PDB file of N, CA and C in Angstrom:
ATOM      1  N   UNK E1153      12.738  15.719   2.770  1.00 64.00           N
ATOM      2  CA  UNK E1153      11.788  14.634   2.986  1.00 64.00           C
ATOM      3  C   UNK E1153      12.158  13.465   2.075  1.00 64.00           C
ATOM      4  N   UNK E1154      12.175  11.993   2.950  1.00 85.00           N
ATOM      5  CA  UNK E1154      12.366  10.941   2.219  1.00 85.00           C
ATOM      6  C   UNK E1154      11.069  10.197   1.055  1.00 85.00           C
ATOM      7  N   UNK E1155      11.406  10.081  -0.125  1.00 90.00           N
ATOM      8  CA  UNK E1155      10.298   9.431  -0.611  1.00 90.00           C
ATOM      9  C   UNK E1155      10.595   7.592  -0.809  1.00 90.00           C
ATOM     10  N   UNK E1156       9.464   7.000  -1.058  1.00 92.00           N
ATOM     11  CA  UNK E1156       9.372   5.900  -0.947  1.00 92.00           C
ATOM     12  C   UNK E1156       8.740   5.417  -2.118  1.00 92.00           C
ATOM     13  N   UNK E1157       9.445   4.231  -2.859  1.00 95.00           N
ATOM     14  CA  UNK E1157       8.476   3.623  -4.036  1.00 95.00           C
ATOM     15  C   UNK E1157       7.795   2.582  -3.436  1.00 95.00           C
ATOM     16  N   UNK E1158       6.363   2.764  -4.543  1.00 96.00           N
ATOM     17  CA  UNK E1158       5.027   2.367  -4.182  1.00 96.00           C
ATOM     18  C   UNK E1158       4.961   1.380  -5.227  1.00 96.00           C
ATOM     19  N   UNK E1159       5.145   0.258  -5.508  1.00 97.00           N
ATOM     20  CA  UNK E1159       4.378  -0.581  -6.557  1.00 97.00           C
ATOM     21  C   UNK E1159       3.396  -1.176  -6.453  1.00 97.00           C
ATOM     22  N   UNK E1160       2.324  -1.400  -6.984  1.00 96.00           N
ATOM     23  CA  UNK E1160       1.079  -2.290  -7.412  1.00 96.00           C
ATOM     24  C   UNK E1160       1.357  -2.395  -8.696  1.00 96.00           C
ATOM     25  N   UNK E1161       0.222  -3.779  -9.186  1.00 93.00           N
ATOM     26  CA  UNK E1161       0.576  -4.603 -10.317  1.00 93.00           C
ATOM     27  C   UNK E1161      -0.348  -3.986 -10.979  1.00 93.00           C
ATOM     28  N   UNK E1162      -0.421  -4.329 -12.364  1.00 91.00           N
ATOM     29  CA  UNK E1162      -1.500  -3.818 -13.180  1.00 91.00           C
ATOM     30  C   UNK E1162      -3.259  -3.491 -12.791  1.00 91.00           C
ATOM     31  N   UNK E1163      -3.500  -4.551 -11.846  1.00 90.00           N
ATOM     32  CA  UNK E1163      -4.828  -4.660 -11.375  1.00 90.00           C
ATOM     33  C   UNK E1163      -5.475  -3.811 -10.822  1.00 90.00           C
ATOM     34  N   UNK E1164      -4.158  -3.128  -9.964  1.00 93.00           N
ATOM     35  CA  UNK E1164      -4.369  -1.893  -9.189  1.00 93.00           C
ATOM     36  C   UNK E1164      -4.411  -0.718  -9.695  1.00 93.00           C
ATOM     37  N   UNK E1165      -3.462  -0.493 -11.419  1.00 95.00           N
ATOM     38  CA  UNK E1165      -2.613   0.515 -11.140  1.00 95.00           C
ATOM     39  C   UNK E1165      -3.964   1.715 -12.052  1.00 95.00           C
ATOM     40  N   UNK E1166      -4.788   0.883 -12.319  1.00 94.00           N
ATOM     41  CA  UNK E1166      -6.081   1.722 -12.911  1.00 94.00           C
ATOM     42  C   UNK E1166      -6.765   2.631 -11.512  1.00 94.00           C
ATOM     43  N   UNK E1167      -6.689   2.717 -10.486  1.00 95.00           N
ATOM     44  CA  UNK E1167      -6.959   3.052  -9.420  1.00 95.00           C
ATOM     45  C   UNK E1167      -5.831   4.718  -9.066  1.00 95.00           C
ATOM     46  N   UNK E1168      -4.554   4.427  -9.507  1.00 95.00           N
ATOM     47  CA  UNK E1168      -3.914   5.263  -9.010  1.00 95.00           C
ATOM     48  C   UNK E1168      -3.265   5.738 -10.688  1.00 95.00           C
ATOM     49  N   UNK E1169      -4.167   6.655 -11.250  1.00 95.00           N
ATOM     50  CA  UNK E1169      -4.154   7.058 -12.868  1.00 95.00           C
ATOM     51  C   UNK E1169      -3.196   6.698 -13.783  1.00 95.00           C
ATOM     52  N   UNK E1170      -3.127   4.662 -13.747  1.00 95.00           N
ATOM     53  CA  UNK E1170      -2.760   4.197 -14.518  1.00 95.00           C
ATOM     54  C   UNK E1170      -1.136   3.833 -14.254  1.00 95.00           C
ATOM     55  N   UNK E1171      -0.830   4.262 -13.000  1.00 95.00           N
ATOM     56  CA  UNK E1171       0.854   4.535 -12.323  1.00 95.00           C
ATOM     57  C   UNK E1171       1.073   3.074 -12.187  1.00 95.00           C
ATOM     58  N   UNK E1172       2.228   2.399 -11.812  1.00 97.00           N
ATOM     59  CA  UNK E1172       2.246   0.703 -11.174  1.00 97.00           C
ATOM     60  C   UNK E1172       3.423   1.273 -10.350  1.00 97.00           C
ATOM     61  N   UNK E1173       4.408   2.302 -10.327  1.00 96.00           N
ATOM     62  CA  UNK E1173       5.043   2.473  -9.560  1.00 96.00           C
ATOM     63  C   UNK E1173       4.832   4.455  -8.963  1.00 96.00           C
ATOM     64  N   UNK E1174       4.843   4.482  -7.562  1.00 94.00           N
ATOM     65  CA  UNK E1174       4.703   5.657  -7.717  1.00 94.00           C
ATOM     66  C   UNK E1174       5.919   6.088  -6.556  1.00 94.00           C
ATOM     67  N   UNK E1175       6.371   7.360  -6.389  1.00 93.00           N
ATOM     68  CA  UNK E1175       7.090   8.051  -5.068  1.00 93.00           C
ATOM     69  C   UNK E1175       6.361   8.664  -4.203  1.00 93.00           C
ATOM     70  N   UNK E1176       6.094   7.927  -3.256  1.00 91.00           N
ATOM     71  CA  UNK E1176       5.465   8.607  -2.120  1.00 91.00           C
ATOM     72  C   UNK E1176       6.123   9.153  -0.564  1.00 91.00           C
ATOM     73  N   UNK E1177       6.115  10.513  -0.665  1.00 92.00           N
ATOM     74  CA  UNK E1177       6.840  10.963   0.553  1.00 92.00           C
ATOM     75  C   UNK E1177       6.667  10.196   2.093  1.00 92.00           C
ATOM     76  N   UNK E1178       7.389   9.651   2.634  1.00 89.00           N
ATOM     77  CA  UNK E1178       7.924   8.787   3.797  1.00 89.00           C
ATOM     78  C   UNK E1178       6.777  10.060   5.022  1.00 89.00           C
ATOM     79  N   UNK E1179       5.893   9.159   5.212  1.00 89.00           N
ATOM     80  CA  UNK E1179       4.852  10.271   6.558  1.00 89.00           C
ATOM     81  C   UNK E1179       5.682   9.924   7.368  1.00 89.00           C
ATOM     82  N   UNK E1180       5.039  11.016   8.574  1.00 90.00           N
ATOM     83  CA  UNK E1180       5.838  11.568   9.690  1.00 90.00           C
ATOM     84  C   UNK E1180       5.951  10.027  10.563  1.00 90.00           C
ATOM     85  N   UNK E1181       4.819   9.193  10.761  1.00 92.00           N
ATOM     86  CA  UNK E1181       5.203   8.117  11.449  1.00 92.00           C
ATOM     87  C   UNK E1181       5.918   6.852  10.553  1.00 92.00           C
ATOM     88  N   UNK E1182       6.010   7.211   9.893  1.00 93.00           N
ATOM     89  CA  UNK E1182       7.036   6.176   9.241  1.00 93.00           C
ATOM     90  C   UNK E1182       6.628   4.756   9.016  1.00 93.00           C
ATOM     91  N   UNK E1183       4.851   4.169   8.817  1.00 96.00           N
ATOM     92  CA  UNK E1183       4.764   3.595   8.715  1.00 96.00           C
ATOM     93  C   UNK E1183       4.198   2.640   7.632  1.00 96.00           C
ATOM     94  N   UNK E1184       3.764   1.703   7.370  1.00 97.00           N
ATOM     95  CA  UNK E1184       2.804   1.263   6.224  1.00 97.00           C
ATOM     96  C   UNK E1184       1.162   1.821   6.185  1.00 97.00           C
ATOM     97  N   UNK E1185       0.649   2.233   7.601  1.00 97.00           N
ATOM     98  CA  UNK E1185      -0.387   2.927   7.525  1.00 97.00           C
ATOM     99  C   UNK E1185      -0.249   3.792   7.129  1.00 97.00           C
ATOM    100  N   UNK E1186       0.734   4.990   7.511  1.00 96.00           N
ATOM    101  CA  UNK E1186       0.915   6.253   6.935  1.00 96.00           C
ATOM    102  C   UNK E1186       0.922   6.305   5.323  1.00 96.00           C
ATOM    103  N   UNK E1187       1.716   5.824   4.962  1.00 96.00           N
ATOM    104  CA  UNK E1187       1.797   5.404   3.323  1.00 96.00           C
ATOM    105  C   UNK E1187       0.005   5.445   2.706  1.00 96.00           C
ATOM    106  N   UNK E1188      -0.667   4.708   3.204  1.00 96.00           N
ATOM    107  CA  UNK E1188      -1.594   3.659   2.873  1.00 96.00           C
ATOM    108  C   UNK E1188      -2.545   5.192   2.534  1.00 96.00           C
ATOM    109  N   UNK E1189      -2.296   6.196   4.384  1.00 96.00           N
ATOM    110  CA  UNK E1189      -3.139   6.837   4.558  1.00 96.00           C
ATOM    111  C   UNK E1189      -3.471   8.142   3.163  1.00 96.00           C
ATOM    112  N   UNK E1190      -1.925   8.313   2.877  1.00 94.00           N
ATOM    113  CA  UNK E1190      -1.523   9.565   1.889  1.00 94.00           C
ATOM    114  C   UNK E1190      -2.000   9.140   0.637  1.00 94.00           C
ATOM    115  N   UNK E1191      -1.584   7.591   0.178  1.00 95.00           N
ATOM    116  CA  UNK E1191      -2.447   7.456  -1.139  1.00 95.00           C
ATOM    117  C   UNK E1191      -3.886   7.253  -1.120  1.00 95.00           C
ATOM    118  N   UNK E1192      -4.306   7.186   0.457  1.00 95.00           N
ATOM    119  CA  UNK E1192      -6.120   6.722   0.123  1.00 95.00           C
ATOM    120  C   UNK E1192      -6.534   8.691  -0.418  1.00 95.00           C
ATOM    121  N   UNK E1193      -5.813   9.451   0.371  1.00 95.00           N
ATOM    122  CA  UNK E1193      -6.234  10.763   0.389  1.00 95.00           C
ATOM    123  C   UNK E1193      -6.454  11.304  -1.036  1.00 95.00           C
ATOM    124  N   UNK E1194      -5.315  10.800  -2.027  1.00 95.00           N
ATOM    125  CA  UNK E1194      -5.171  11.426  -3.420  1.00 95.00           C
ATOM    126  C   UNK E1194      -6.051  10.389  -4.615  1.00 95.00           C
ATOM    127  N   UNK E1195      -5.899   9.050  -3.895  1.00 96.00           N
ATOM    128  CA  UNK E1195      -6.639   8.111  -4.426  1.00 96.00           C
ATOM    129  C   UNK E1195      -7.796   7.465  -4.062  1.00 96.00           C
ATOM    130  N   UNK E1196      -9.163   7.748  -3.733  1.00 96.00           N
ATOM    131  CA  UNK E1196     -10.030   7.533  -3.177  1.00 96.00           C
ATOM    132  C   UNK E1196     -10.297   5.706  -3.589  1.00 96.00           C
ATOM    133  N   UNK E1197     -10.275   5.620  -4.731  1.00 96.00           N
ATOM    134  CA  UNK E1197     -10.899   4.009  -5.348  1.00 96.00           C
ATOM    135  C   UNK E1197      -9.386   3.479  -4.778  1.00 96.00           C
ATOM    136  N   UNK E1198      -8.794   3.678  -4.992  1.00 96.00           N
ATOM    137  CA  UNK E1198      -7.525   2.594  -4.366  1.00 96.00           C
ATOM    138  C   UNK E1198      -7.686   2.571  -3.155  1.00 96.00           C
ATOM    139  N   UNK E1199      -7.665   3.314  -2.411  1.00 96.00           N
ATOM    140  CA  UNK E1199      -8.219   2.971  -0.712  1.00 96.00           C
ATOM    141  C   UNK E1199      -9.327   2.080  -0.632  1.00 96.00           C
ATOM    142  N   UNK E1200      -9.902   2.092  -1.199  1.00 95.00           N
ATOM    143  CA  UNK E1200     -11.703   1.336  -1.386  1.00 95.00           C
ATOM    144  C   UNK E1200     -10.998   0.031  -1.401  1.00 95.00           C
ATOM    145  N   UNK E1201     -10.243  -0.141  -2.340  1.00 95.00           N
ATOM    146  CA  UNK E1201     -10.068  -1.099  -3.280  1.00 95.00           C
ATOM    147  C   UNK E1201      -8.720  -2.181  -2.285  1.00 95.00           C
ATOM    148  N   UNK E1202      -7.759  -1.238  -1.273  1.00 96.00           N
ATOM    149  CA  UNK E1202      -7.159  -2.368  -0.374  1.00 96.00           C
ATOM    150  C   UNK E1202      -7.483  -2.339   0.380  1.00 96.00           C
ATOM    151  N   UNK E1203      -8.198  -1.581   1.613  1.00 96.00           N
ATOM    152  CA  UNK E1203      -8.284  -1.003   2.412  1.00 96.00           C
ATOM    153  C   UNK E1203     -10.104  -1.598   2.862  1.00 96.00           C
ATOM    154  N   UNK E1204     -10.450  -2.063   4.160  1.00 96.00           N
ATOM    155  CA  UNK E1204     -12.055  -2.454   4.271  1.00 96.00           C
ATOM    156  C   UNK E1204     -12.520  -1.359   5.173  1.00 96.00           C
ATOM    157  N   UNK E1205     -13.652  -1.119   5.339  1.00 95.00           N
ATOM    158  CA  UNK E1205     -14.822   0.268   6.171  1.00 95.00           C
ATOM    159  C   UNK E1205     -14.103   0.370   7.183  1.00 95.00           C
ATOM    160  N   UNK E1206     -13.210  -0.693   8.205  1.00 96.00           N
ATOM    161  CA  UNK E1206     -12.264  -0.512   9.596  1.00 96.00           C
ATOM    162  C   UNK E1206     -11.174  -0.076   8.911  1.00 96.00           C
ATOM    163  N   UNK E1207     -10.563   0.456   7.765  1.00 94.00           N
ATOM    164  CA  UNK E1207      -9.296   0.635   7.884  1.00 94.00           C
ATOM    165  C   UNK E1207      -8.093  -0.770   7.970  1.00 94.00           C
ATOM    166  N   UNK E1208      -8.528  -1.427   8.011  1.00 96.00           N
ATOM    167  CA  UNK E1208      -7.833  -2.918   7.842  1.00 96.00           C
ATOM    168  C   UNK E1208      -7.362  -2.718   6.367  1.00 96.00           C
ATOM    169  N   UNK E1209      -6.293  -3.765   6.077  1.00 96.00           N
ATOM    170  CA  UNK E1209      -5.768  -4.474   4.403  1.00 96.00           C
ATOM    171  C   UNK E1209      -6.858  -5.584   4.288  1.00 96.00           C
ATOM    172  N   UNK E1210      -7.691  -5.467   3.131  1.00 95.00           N
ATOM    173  CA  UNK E1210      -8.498  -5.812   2.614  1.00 95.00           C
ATOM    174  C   UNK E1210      -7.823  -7.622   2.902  1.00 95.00           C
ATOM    175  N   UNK E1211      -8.232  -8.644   2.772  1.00 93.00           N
ATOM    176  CA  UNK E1211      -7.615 -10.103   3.410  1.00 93.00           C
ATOM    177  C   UNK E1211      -7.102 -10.573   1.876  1.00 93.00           C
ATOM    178  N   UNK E1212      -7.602  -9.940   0.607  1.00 93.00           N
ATOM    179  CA  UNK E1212      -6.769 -10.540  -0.268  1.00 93.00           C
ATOM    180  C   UNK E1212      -5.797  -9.821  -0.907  1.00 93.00           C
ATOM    181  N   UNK E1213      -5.597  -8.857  -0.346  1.00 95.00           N
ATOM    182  CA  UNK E1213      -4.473  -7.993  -0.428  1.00 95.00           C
ATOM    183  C   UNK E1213      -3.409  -7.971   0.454  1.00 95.00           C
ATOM    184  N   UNK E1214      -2.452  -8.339  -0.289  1.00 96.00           N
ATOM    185  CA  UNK E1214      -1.032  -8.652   0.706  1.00 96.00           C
ATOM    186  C   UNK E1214       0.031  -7.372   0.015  1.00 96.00           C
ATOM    187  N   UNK E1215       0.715  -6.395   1.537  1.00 97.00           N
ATOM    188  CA  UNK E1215       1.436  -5.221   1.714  1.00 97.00           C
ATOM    189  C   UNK E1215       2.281  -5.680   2.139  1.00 97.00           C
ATOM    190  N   UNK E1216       4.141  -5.616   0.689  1.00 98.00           N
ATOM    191  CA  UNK E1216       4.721  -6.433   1.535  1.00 98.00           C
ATOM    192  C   UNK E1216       6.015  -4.444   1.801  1.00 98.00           C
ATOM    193  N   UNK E1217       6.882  -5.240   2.642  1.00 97.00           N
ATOM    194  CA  UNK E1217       8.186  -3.807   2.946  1.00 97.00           C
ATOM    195  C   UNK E1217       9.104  -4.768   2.588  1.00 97.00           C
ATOM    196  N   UNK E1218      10.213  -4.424   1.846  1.00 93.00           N
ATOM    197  CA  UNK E1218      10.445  -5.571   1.344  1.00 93.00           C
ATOM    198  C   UNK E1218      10.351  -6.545   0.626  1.00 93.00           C
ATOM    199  N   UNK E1219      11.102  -7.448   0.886  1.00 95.00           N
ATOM    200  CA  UNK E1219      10.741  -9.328   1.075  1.00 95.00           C
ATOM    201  C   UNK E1219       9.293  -9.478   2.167  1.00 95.00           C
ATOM    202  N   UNK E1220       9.121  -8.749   3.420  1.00 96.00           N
ATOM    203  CA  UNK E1220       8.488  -9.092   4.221  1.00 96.00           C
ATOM    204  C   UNK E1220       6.738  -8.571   3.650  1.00 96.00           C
ATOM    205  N   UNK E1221       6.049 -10.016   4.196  1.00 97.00           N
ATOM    206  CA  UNK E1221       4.629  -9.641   4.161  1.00 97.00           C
ATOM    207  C   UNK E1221       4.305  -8.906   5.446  1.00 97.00           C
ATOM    208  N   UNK E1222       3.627  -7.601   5.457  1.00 97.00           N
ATOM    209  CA  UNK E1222       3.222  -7.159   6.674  1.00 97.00           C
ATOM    210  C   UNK E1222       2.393  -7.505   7.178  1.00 97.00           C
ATOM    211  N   UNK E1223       1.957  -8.617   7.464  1.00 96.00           N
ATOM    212  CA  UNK E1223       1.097  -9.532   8.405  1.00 96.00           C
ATOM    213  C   UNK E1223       2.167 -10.255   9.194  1.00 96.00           C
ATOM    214  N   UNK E1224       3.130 -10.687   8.523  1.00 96.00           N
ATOM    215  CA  UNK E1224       4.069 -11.103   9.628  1.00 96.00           C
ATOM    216  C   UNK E1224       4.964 -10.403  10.439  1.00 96.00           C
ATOM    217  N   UNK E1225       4.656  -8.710  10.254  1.00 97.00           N
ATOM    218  CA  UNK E1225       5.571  -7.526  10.940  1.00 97.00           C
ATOM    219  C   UNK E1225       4.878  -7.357  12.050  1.00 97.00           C
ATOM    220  N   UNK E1226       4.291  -5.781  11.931  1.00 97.00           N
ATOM    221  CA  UNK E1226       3.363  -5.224  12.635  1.00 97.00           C
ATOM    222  C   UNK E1226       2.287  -4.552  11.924  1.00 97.00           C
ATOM    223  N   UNK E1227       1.497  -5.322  10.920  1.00 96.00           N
ATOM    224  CA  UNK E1227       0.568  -4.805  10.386  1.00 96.00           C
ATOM    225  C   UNK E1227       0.722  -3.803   9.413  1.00 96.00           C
ATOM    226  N   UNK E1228      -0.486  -2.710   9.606  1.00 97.00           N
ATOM    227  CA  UNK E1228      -0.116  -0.917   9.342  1.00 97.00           C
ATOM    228  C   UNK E1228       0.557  -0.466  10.189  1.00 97.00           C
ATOM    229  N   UNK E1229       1.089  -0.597  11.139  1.00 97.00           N
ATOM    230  CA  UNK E1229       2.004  -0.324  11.744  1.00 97.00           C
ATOM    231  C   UNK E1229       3.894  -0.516  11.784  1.00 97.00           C
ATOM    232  N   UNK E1230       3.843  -1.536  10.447  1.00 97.00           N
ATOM    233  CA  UNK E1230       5.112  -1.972  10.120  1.00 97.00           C
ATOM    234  C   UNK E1230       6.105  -0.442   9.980  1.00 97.00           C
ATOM    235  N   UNK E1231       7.217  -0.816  10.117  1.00 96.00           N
ATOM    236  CA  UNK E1231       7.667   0.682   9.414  1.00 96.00           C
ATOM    237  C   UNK E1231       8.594   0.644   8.337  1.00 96.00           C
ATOM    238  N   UNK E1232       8.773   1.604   7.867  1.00 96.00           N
ATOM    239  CA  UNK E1232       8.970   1.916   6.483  1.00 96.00           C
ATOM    240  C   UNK E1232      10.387   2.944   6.422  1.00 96.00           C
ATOM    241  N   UNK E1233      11.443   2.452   6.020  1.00 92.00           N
ATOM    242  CA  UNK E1233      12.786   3.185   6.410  1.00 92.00           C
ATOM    243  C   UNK E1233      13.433   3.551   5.026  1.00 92.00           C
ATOM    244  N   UNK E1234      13.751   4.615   4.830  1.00 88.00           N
ATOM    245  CA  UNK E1234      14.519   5.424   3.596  1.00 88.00           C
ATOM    246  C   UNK E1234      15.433   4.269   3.131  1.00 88.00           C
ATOM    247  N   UNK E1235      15.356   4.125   1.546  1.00 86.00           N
ATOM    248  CA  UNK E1235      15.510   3.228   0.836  1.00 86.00           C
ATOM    249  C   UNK E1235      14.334   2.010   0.883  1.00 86.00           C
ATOM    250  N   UNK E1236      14.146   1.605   1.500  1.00 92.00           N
ATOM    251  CA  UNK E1236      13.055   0.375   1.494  1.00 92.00           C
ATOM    252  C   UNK E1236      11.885   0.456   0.461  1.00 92.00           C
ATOM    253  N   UNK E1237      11.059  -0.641  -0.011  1.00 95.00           N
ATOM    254  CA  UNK E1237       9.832  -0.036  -0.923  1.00 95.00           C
ATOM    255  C   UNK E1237       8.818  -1.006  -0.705  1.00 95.00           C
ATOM    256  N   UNK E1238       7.690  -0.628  -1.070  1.00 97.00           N
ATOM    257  CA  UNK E1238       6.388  -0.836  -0.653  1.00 97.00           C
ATOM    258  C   UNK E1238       5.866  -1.721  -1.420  1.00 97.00           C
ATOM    259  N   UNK E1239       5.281  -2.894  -1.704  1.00 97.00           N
ATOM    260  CA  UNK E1239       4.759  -3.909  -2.685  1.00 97.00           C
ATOM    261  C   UNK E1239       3.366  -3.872  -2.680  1.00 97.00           C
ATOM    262  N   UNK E1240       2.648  -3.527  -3.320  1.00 97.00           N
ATOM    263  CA  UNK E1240       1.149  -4.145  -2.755  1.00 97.00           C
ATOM    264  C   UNK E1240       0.332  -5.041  -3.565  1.00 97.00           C
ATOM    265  N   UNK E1241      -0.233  -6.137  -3.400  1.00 95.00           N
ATOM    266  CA  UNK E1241      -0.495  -7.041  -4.280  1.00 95.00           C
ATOM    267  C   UNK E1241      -1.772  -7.622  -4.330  1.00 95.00           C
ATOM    268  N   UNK E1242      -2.625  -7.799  -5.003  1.00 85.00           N
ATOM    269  CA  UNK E1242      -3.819  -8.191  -4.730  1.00 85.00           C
ATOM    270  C   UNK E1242      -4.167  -9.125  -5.980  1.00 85.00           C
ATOM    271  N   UNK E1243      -5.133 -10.227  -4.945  1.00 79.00           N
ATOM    272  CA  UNK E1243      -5.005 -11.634  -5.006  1.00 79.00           C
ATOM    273  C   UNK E1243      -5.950 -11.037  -6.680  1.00 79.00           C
ATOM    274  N   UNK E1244      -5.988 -11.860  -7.754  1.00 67.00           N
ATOM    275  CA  UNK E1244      -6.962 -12.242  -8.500  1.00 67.00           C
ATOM    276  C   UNK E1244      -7.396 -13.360  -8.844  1.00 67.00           C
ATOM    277  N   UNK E1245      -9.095 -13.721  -8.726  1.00 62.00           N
ATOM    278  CA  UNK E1245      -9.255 -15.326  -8.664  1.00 62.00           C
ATOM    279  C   UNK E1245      -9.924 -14.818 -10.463  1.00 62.00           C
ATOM    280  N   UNK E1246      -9.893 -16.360 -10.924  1.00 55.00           N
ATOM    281  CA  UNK E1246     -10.517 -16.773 -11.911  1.00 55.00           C
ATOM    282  C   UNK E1246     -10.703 -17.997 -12.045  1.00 55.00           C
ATOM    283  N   UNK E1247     -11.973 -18.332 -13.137  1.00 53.00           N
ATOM    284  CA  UNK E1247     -12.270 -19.619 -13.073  1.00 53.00           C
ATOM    285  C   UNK E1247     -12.743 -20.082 -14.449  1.00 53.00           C
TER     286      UNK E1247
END
């Protein structure tokens, strides 16, 4: 089984016990949902936390594969190919 690195930035990484990069085994559909789905399972507040009540990427959270933002792919549906890695980034405002 292929694994895949997972980064989030500090903001996140309190969500997934303090990790900013993690290896997550490549799911059977090979996609950015799949990914999304395996860490909401082990990580309940990080799912909360990108993820809205539909299962959508939260709108200030940008999932990139790549260089590419997956809003300009195919969503959770983008796919995700051995070697490639996962970005996930979420917006922080201040004032």
């Amino acid at each position: 089984m292929t694994d895949i690195t997972v980064e989030v930035p500090s903001v996140l990484a309190s969500t997934l016990e303090g990790q900013r990069s993690l290896q997550v085994p490549l799911p059977e559909d090979g996609t950015v949902g799949g990914i999304l789905d395996a860490l909401g399972e082990q990580f309940p507040l990080f799912a909360r936390r990108v993820r809205d009540e539909r299962g959508q990427v939260r709108r200030f959270v940008n999932v990139f594969v790549g260089p590419d933002n997956i809003r300009t792919l195919e969503g959770l549906g983008s796919p995700v190919r051995e070697g490639q890695s996962v970005l996930i980034m979420q917006s922080v405002a201040g004032g």
